[in-house]
XYZ file of N, CA and C in Angstrom:
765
model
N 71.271 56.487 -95.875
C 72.474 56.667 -95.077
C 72.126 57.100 -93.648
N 71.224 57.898 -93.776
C 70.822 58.549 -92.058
C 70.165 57.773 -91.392
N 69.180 56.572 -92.079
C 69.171 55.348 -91.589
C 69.820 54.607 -90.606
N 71.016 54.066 -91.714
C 71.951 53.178 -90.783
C 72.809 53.431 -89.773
N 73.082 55.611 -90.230
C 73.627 56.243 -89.072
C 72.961 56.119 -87.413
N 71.480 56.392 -87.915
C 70.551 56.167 -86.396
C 70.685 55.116 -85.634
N 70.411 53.709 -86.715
C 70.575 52.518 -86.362
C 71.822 52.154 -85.594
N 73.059 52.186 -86.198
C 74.259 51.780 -85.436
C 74.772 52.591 -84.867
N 74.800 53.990 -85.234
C 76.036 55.348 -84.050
C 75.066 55.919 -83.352
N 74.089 56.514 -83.770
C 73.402 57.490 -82.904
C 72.608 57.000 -81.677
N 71.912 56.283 -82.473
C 70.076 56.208 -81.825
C 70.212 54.746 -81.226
N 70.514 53.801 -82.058
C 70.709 52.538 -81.980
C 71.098 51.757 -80.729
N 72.521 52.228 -80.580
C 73.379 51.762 -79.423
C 72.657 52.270 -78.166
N 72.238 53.150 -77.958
C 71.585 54.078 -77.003
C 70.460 53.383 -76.123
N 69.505 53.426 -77.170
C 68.339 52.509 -76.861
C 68.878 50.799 -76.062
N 69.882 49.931 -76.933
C 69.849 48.947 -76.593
C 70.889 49.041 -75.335
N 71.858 49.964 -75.272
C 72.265 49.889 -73.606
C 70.991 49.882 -72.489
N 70.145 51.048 -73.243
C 69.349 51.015 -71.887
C 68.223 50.114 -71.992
N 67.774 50.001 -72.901
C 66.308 48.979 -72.491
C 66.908 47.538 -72.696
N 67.897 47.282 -73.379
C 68.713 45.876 -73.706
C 67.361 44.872 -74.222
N 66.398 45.588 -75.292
C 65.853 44.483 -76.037
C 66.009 43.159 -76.545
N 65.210 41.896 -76.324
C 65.330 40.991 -76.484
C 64.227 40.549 -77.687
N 64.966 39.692 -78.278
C 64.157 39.383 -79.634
C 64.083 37.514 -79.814
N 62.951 37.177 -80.259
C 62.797 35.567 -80.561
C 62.242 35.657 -82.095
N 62.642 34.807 -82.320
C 62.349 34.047 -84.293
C 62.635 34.673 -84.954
N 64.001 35.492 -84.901
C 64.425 36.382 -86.202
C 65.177 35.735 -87.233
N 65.457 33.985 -87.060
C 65.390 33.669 -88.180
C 64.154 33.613 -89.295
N 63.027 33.864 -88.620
C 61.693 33.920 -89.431
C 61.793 35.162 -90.530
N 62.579 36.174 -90.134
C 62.660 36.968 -91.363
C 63.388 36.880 -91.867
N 63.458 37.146 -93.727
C 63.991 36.431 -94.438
C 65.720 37.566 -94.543
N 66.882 36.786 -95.091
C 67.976 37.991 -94.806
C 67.184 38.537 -96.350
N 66.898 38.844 -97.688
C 66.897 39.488 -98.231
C 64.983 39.415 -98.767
N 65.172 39.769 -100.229
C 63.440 40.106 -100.344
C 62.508 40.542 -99.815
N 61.493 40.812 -100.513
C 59.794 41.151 -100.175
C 59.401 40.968 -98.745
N 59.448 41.585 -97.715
C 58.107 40.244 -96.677
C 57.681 42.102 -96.020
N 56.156 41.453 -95.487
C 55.551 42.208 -95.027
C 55.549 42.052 -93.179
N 56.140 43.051 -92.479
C 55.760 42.186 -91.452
C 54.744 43.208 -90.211
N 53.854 42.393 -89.681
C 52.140 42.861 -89.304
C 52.794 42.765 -87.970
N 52.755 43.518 -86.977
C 52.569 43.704 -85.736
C 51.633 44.643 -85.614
N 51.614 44.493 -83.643
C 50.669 44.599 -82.873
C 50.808 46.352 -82.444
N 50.431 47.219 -82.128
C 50.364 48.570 -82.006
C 49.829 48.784 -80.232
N 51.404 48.816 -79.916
C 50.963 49.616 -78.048
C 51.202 50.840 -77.800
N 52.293 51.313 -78.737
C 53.010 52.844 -78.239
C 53.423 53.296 -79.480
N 53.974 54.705 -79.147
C 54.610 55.400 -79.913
C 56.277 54.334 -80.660
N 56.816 54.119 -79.562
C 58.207 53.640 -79.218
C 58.034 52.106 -80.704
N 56.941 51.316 -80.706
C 57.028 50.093 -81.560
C 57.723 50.026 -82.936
N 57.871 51.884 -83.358
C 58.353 51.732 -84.628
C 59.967 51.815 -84.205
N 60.332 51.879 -83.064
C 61.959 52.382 -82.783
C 62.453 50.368 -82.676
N 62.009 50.056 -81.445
C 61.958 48.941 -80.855
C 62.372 47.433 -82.017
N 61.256 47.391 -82.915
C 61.409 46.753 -83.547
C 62.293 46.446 -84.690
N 62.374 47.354 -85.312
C 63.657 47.324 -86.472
C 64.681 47.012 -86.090
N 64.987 47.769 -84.609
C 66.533 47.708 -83.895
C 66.748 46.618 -83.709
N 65.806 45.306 -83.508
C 66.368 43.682 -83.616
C 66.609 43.256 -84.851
N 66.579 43.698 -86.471
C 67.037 43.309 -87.239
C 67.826 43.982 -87.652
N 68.847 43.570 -88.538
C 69.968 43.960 -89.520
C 69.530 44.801 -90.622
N 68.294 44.314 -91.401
C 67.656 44.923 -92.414
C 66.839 46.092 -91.939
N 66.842 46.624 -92.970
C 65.774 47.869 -92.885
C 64.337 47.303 -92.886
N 63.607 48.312 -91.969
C 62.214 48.283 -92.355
C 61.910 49.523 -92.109
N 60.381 49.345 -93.195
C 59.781 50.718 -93.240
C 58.661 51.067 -93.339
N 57.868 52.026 -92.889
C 56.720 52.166 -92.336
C 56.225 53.229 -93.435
N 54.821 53.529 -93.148
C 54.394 54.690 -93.772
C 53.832 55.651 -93.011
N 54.056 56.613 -92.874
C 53.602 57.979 -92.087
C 52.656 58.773 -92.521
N 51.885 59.591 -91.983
C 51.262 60.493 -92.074
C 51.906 61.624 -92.733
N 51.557 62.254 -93.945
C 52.683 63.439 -94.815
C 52.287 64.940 -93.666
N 51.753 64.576 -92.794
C 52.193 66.125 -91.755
C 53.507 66.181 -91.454
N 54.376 64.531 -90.676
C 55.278 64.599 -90.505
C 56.755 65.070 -91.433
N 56.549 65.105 -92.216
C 57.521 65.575 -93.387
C 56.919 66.973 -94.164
N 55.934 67.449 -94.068
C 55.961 69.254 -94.825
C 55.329 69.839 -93.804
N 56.002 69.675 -92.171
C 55.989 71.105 -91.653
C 56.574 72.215 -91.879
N 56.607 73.038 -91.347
C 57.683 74.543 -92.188
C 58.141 74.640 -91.419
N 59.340 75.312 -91.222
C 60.410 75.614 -90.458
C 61.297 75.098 -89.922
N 62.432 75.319 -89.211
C 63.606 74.499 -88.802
C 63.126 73.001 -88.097
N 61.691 73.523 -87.442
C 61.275 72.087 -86.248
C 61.062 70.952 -87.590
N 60.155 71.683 -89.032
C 59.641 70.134 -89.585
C 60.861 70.051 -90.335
N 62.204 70.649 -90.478
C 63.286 70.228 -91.304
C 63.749 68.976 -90.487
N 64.005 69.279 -89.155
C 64.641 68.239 -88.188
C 63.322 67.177 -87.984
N 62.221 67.409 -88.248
C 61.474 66.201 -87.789
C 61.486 65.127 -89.349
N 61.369 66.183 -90.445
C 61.307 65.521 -91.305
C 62.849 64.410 -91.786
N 63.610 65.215 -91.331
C 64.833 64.615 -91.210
C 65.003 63.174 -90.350
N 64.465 63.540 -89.526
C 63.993 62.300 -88.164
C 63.516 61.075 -88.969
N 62.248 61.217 -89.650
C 61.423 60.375 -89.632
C 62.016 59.542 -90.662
N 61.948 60.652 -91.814
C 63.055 59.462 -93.011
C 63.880 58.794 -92.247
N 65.125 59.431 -91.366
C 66.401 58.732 -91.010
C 65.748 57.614 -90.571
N 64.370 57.587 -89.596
C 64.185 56.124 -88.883
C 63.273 55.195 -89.352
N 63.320 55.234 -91.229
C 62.617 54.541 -91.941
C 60.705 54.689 -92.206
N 60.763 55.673 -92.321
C 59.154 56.071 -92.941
C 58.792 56.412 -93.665
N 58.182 56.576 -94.788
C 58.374 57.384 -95.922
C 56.642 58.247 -95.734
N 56.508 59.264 -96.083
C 55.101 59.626 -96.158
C 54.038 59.062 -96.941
N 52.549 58.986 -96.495
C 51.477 58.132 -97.329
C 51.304 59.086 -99.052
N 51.144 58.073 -100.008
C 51.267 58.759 -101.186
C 49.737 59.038 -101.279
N 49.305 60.288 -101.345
C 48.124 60.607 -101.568
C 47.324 60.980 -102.438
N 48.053 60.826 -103.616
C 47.548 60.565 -105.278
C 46.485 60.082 -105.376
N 46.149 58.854 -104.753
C 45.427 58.029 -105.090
C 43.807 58.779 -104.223
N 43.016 57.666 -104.343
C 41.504 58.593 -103.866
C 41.049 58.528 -102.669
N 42.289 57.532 -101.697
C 42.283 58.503 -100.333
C 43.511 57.982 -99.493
N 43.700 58.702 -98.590
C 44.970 57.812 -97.654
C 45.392 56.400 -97.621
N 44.333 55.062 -97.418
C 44.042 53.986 -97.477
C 44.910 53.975 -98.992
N 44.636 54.258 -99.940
C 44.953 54.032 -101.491
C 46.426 54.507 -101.151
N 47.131 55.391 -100.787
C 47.951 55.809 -100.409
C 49.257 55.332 -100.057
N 48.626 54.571 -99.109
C 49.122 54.011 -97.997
C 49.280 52.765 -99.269
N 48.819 51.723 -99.377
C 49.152 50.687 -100.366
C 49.794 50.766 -101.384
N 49.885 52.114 -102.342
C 50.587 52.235 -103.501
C 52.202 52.623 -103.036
N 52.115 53.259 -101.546
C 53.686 53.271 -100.573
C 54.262 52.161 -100.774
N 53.230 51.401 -99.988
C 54.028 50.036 -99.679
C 54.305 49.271 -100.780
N 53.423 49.274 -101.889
C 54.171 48.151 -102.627
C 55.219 48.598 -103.356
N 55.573 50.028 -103.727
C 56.619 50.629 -104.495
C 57.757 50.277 -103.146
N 58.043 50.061 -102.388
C 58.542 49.917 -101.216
C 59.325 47.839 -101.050
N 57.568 47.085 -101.401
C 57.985 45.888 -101.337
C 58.067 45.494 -102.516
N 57.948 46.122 -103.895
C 58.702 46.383 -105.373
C 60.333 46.272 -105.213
N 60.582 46.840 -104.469
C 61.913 47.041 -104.375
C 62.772 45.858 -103.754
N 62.173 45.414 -102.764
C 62.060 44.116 -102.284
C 63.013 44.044 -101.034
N 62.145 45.547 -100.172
C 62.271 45.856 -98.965
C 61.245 45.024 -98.132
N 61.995 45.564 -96.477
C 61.034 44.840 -95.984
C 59.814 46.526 -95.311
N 58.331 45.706 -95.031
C 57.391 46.631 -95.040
C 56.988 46.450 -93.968
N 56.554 47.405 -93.049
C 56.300 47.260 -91.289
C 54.539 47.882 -91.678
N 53.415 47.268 -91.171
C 52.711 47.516 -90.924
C 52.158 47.132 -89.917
N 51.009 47.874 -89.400
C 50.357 47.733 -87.901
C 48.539 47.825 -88.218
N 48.048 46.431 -88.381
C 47.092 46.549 -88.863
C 45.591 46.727 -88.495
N 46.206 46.507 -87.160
C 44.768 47.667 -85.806
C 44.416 48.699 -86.882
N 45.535 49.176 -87.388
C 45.233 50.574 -87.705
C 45.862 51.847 -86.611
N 46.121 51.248 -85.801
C 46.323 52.853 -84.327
C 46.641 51.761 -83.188
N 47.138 52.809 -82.528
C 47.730 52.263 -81.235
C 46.509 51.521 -80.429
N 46.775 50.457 -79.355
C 45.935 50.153 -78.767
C 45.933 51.126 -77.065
N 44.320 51.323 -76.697
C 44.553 52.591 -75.846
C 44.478 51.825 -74.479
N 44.455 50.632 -74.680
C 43.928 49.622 -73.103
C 45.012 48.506 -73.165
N 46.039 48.118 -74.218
C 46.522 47.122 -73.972
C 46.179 45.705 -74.287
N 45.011 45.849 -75.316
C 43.895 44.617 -75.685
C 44.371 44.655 -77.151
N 44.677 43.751 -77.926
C 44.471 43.449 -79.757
C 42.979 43.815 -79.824
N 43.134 44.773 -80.783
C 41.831 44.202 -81.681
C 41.817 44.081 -83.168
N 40.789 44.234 -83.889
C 40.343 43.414 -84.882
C 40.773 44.392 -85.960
N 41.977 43.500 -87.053
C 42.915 44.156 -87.915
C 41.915 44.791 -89.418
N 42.381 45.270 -89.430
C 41.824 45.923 -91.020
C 42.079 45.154 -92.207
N 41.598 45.164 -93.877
C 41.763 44.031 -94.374
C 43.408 44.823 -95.428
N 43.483 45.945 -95.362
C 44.738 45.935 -95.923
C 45.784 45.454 -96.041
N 46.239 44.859 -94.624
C 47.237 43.777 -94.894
C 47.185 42.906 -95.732
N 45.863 42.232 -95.638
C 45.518 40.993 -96.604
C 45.392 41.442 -98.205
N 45.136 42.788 -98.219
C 44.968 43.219 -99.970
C 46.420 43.223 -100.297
N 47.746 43.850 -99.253
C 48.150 44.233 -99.526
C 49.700 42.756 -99.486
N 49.195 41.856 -99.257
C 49.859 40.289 -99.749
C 49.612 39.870 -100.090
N 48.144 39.867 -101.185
C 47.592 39.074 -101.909
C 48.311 40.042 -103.344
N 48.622 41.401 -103.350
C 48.392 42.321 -104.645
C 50.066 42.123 -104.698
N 50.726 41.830 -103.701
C 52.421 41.934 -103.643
C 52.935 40.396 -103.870
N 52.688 39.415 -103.005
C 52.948 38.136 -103.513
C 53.882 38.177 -101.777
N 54.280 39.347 -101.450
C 54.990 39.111 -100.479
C 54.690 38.056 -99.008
N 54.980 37.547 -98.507
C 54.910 36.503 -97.417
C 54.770 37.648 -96.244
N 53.706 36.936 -95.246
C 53.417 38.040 -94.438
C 53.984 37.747 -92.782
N 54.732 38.665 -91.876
C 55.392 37.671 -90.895
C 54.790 38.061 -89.745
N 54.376 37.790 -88.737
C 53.203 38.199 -88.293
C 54.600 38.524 -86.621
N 54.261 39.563 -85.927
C 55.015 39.808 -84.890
C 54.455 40.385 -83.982
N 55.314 40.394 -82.897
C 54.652 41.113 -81.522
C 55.473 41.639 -80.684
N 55.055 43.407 -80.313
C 55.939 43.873 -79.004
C 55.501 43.816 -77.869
N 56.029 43.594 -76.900
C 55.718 43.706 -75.817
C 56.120 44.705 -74.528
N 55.991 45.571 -74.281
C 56.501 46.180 -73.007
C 56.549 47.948 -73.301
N 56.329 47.844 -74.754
C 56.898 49.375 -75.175
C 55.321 50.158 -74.574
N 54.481 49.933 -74.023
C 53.241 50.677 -73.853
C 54.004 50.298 -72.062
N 54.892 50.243 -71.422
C 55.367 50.627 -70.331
C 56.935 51.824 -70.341
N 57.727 51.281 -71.366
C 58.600 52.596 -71.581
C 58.119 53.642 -72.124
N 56.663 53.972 -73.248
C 56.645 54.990 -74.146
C 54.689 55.171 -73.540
N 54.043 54.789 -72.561
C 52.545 54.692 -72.517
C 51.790 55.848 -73.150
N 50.607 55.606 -73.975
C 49.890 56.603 -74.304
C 49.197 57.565 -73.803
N 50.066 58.818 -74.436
C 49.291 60.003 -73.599
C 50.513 60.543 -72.710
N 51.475 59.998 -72.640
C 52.777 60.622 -71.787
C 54.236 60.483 -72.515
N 54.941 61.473 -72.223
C 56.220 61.607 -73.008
C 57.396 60.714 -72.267
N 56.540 60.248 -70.591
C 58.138 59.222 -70.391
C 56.839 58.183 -69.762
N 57.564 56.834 -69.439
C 56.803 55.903 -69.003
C 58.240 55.433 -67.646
N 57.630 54.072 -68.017
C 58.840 53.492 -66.758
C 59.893 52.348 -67.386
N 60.560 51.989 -66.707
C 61.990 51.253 -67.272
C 61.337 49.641 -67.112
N 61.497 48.889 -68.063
C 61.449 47.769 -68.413
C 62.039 47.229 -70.202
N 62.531 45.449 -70.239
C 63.087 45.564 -71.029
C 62.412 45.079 -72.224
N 61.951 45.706 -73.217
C 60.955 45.376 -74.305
C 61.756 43.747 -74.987
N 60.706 43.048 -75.545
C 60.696 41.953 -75.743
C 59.933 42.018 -77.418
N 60.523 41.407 -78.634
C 59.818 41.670 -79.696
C 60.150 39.443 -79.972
N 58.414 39.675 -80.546
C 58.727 38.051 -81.256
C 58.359 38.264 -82.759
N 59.155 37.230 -83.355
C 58.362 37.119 -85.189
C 58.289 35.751 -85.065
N 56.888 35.809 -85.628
C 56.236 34.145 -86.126
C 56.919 33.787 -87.303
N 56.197 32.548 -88.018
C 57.038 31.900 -88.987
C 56.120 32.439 -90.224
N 56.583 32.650 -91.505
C 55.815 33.120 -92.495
C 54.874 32.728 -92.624
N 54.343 33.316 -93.014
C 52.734 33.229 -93.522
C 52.348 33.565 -95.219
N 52.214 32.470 -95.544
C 51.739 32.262 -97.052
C 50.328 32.137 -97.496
N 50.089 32.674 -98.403
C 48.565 33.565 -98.855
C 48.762 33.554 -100.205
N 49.708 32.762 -101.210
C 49.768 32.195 -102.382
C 48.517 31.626 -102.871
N 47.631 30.444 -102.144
C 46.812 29.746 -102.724
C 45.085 30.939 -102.855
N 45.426 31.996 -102.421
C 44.162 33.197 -102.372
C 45.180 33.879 -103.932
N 45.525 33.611 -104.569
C 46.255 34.825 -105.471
C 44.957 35.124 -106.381
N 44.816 36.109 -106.633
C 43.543 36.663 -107.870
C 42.654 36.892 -107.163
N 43.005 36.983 -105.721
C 40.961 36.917 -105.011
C 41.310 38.159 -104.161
N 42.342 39.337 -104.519
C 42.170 40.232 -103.773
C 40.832 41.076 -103.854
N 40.067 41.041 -104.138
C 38.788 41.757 -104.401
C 37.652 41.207 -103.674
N 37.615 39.733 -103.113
C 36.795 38.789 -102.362
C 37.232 39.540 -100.813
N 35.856 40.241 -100.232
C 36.040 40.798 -99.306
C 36.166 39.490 -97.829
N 35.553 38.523 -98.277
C 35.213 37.111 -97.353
C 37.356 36.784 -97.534
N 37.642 36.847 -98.197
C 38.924 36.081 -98.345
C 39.946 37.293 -97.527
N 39.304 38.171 -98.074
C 40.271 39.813 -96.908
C 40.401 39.418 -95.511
N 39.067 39.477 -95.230
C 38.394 38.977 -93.965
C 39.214 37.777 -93.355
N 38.999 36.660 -93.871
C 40.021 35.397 -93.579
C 41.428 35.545 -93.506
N 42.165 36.066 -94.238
C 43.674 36.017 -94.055
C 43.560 37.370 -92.997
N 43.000 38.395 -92.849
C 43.180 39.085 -91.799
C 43.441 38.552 -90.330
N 42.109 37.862 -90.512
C 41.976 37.388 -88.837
C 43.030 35.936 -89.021
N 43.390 35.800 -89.466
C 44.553 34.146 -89.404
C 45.579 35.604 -88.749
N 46.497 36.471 -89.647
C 47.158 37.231 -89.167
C 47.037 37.278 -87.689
N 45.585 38.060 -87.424
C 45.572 38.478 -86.230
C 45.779 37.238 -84.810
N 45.696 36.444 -85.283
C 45.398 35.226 -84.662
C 46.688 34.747 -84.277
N 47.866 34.852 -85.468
C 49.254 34.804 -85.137
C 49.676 35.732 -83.881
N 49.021 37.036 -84.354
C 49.869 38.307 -83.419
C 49.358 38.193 -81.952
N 47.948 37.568 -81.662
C 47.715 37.404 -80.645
C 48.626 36.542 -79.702
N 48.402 34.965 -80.773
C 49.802 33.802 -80.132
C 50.786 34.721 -79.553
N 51.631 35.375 -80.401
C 52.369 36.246 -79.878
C 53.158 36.834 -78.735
N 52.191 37.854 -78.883
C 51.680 38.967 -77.543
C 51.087 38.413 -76.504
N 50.160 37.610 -76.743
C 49.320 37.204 -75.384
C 48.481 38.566 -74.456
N 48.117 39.117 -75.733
C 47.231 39.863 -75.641
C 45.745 39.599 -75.629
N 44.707 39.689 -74.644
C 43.399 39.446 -74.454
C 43.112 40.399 -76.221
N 42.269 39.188 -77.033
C 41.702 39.963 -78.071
C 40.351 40.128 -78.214
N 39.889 41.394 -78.848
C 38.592 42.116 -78.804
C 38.305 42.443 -80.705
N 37.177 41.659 -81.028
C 36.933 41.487 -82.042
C 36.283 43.319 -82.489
N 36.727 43.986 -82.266
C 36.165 45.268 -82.718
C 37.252 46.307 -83.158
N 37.133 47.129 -84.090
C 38.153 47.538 -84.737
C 38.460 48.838 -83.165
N 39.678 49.056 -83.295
C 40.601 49.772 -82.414
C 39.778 51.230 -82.173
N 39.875 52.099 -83.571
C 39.034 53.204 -83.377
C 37.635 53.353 -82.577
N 37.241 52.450 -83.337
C 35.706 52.261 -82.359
C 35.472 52.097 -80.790
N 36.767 51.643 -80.255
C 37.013 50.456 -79.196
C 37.278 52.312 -78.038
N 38.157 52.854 -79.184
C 38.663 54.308 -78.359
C 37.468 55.526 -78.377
N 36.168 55.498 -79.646
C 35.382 55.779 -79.339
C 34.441 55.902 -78.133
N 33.985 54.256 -77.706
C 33.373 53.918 -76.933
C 33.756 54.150 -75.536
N 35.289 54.092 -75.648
C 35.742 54.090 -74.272
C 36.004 55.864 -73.778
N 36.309 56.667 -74.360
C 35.936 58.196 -74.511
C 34.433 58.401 -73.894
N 33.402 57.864 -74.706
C 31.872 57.695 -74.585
C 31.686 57.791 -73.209
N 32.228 56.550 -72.654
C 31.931 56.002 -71.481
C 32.735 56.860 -70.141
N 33.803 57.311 -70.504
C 34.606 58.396 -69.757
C 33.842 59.453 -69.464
N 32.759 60.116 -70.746
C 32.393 61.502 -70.248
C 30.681 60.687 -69.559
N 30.396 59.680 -69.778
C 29.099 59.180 -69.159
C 29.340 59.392 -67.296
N 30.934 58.465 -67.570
C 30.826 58.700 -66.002
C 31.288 59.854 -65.228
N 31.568 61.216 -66.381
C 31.803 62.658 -65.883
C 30.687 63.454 -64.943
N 29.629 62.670 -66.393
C 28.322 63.289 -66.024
C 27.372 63.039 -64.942
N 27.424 61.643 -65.217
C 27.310 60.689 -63.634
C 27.360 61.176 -62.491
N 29.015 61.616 -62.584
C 29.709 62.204 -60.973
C 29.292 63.350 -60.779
N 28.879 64.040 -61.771
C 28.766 65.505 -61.591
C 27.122 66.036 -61.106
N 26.221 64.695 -61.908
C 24.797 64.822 -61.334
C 24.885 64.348 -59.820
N 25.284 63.804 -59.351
C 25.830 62.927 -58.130
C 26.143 63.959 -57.000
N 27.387 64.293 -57.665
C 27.768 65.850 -56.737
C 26.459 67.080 -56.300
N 26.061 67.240 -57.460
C 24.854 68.129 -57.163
C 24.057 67.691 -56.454
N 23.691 66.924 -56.765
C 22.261 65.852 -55.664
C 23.215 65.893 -54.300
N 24.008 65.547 -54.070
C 24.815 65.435 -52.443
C 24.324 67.035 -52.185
N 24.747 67.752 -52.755
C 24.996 69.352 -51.904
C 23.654 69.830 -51.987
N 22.584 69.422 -53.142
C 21.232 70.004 -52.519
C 20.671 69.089 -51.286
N 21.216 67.453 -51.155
C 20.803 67.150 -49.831
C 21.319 67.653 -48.584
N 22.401 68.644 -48.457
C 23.374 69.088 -47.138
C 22.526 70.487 -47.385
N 21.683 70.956 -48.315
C 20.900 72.159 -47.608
C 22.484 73.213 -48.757
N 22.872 73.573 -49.402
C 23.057 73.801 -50.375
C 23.023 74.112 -51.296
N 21.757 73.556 -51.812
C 21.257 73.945 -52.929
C 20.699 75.233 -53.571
N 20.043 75.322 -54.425
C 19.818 77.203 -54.791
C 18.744 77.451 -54.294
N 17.818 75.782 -53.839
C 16.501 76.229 -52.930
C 16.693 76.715 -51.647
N 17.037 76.093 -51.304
C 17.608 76.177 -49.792
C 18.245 77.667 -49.589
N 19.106 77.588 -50.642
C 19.706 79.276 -50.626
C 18.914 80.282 -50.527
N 17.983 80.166 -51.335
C 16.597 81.409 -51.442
C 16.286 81.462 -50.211
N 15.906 80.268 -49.581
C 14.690 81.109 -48.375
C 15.247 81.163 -46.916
């Protein structure tokens, strides 16, 4: 119920006065049943953005911090997150990953629709990269049809690392289904994971028209961190060397 409240009275109308989102191929999702649908990860904002162009629910899986904080803040956040379709990762299983899949299919059991983002994490540059194979376990183990989509613009209203960005009007596309029927029984063939992954990714790129980078996302934010404090250090050996050449230095100081 707090769902559809967000969606149409509260939250809903709000958003689309002001950013006035535009959406292409939403006949590609189906009006009822199973489907999984794989987009691309720029911002915070992708899980708001996107649903708000369909009628149906979709639903994501969250991190269970967001739902058992204590106190009035995690009552209202936890309140939040359900209302805007998330449910927390079930962590029964033998680790988050396991979690996260036994969510979703009790989810596309039901024969909801399932929002995943299969970077894994936001992208920190604006580049696709290279999806994880859960999606693919997780339409080969469901039967569900996978719809491959793309946002665009929300890493300018919501950018990472800041609580406001700038005004532009987000743009969401959905491709045409994607069927992964003729792989059925081979969820365990890591080569076949591999393959329907990157077909996915290959859709979401069409998409987006996002420059893609064959390296998984985390790594990608590793490296680029790496390279941030390289050129800290850089500047900072740099700096020193300038001021012992201006006479500066602690030699110079001594005598």
């Amino acid at each position: 119920m707090l769902y559809w409240f967000l969606k149409w009275i509260a939250l809903g109308p709000v958003l689309r006065l002001v950013f006035r989102p535009k959406a292409y191929g939403i006949d590609h999702v189906p009006e009822e049943g199973p489907a999984i649908l794989a987009s691309n990860h720029l911002s915070y904002a992708d899980w708001l953005f996107m649903p708000l162009t369909l009628t149906r629910r979709v639903t994501f899986v969250a991190k269970a911090e967001y739902f058992t904080t204590p106190g009035i803040k995690g009552w209202f956040q936890k309140k939040f997150f359900t209302g805007a379709g998330q449910v927390p990762i079930d962590r029964s299983g033998a680790n988050a990953a396991e979690g996260a899949m036994k969510s979703a299919m009790k989810i596309l059991g039901e024969g909801d629709l399932f929002g995943i983002y299969p970077e894994g994490t936001r992208s920190h540059d604006g580049k696709l990269y290279r999806g994880k194979t859960g999606v693919a376990r997780l339409a080969l183990e469901s039967g569900a049809p996978v719809i491959p989509c793309a946002v665009v613009g929300t890493d300018v209203v919501a950018p990472t690392g800041k609580v406001y960005g700038t005004w532009t009007r987000p743009v969401v596309r959905f491709g045409k289904p994607l069927d992964f029927s003729r792989y059925a029984g081979m969820e365990n063939d890591r080569y076949i994971l591999r393959s329907i992954t990157d077909e996915i990714m290959y859709e979401i790129m069409r998409l987006s028209g996002q420059e893609y980078v064959d390296l998984y996302a985390s790594k990608a934010k590793e490296l680029a961190k790496e390279k941030a404090r390289q050129a800290e250090r850089e500047k900072a050996e740099q700096e020193k060397a300038e001021r012992e050449q201006a006479g500066d230095g602690p030699e110079q100081k001594a005598s």
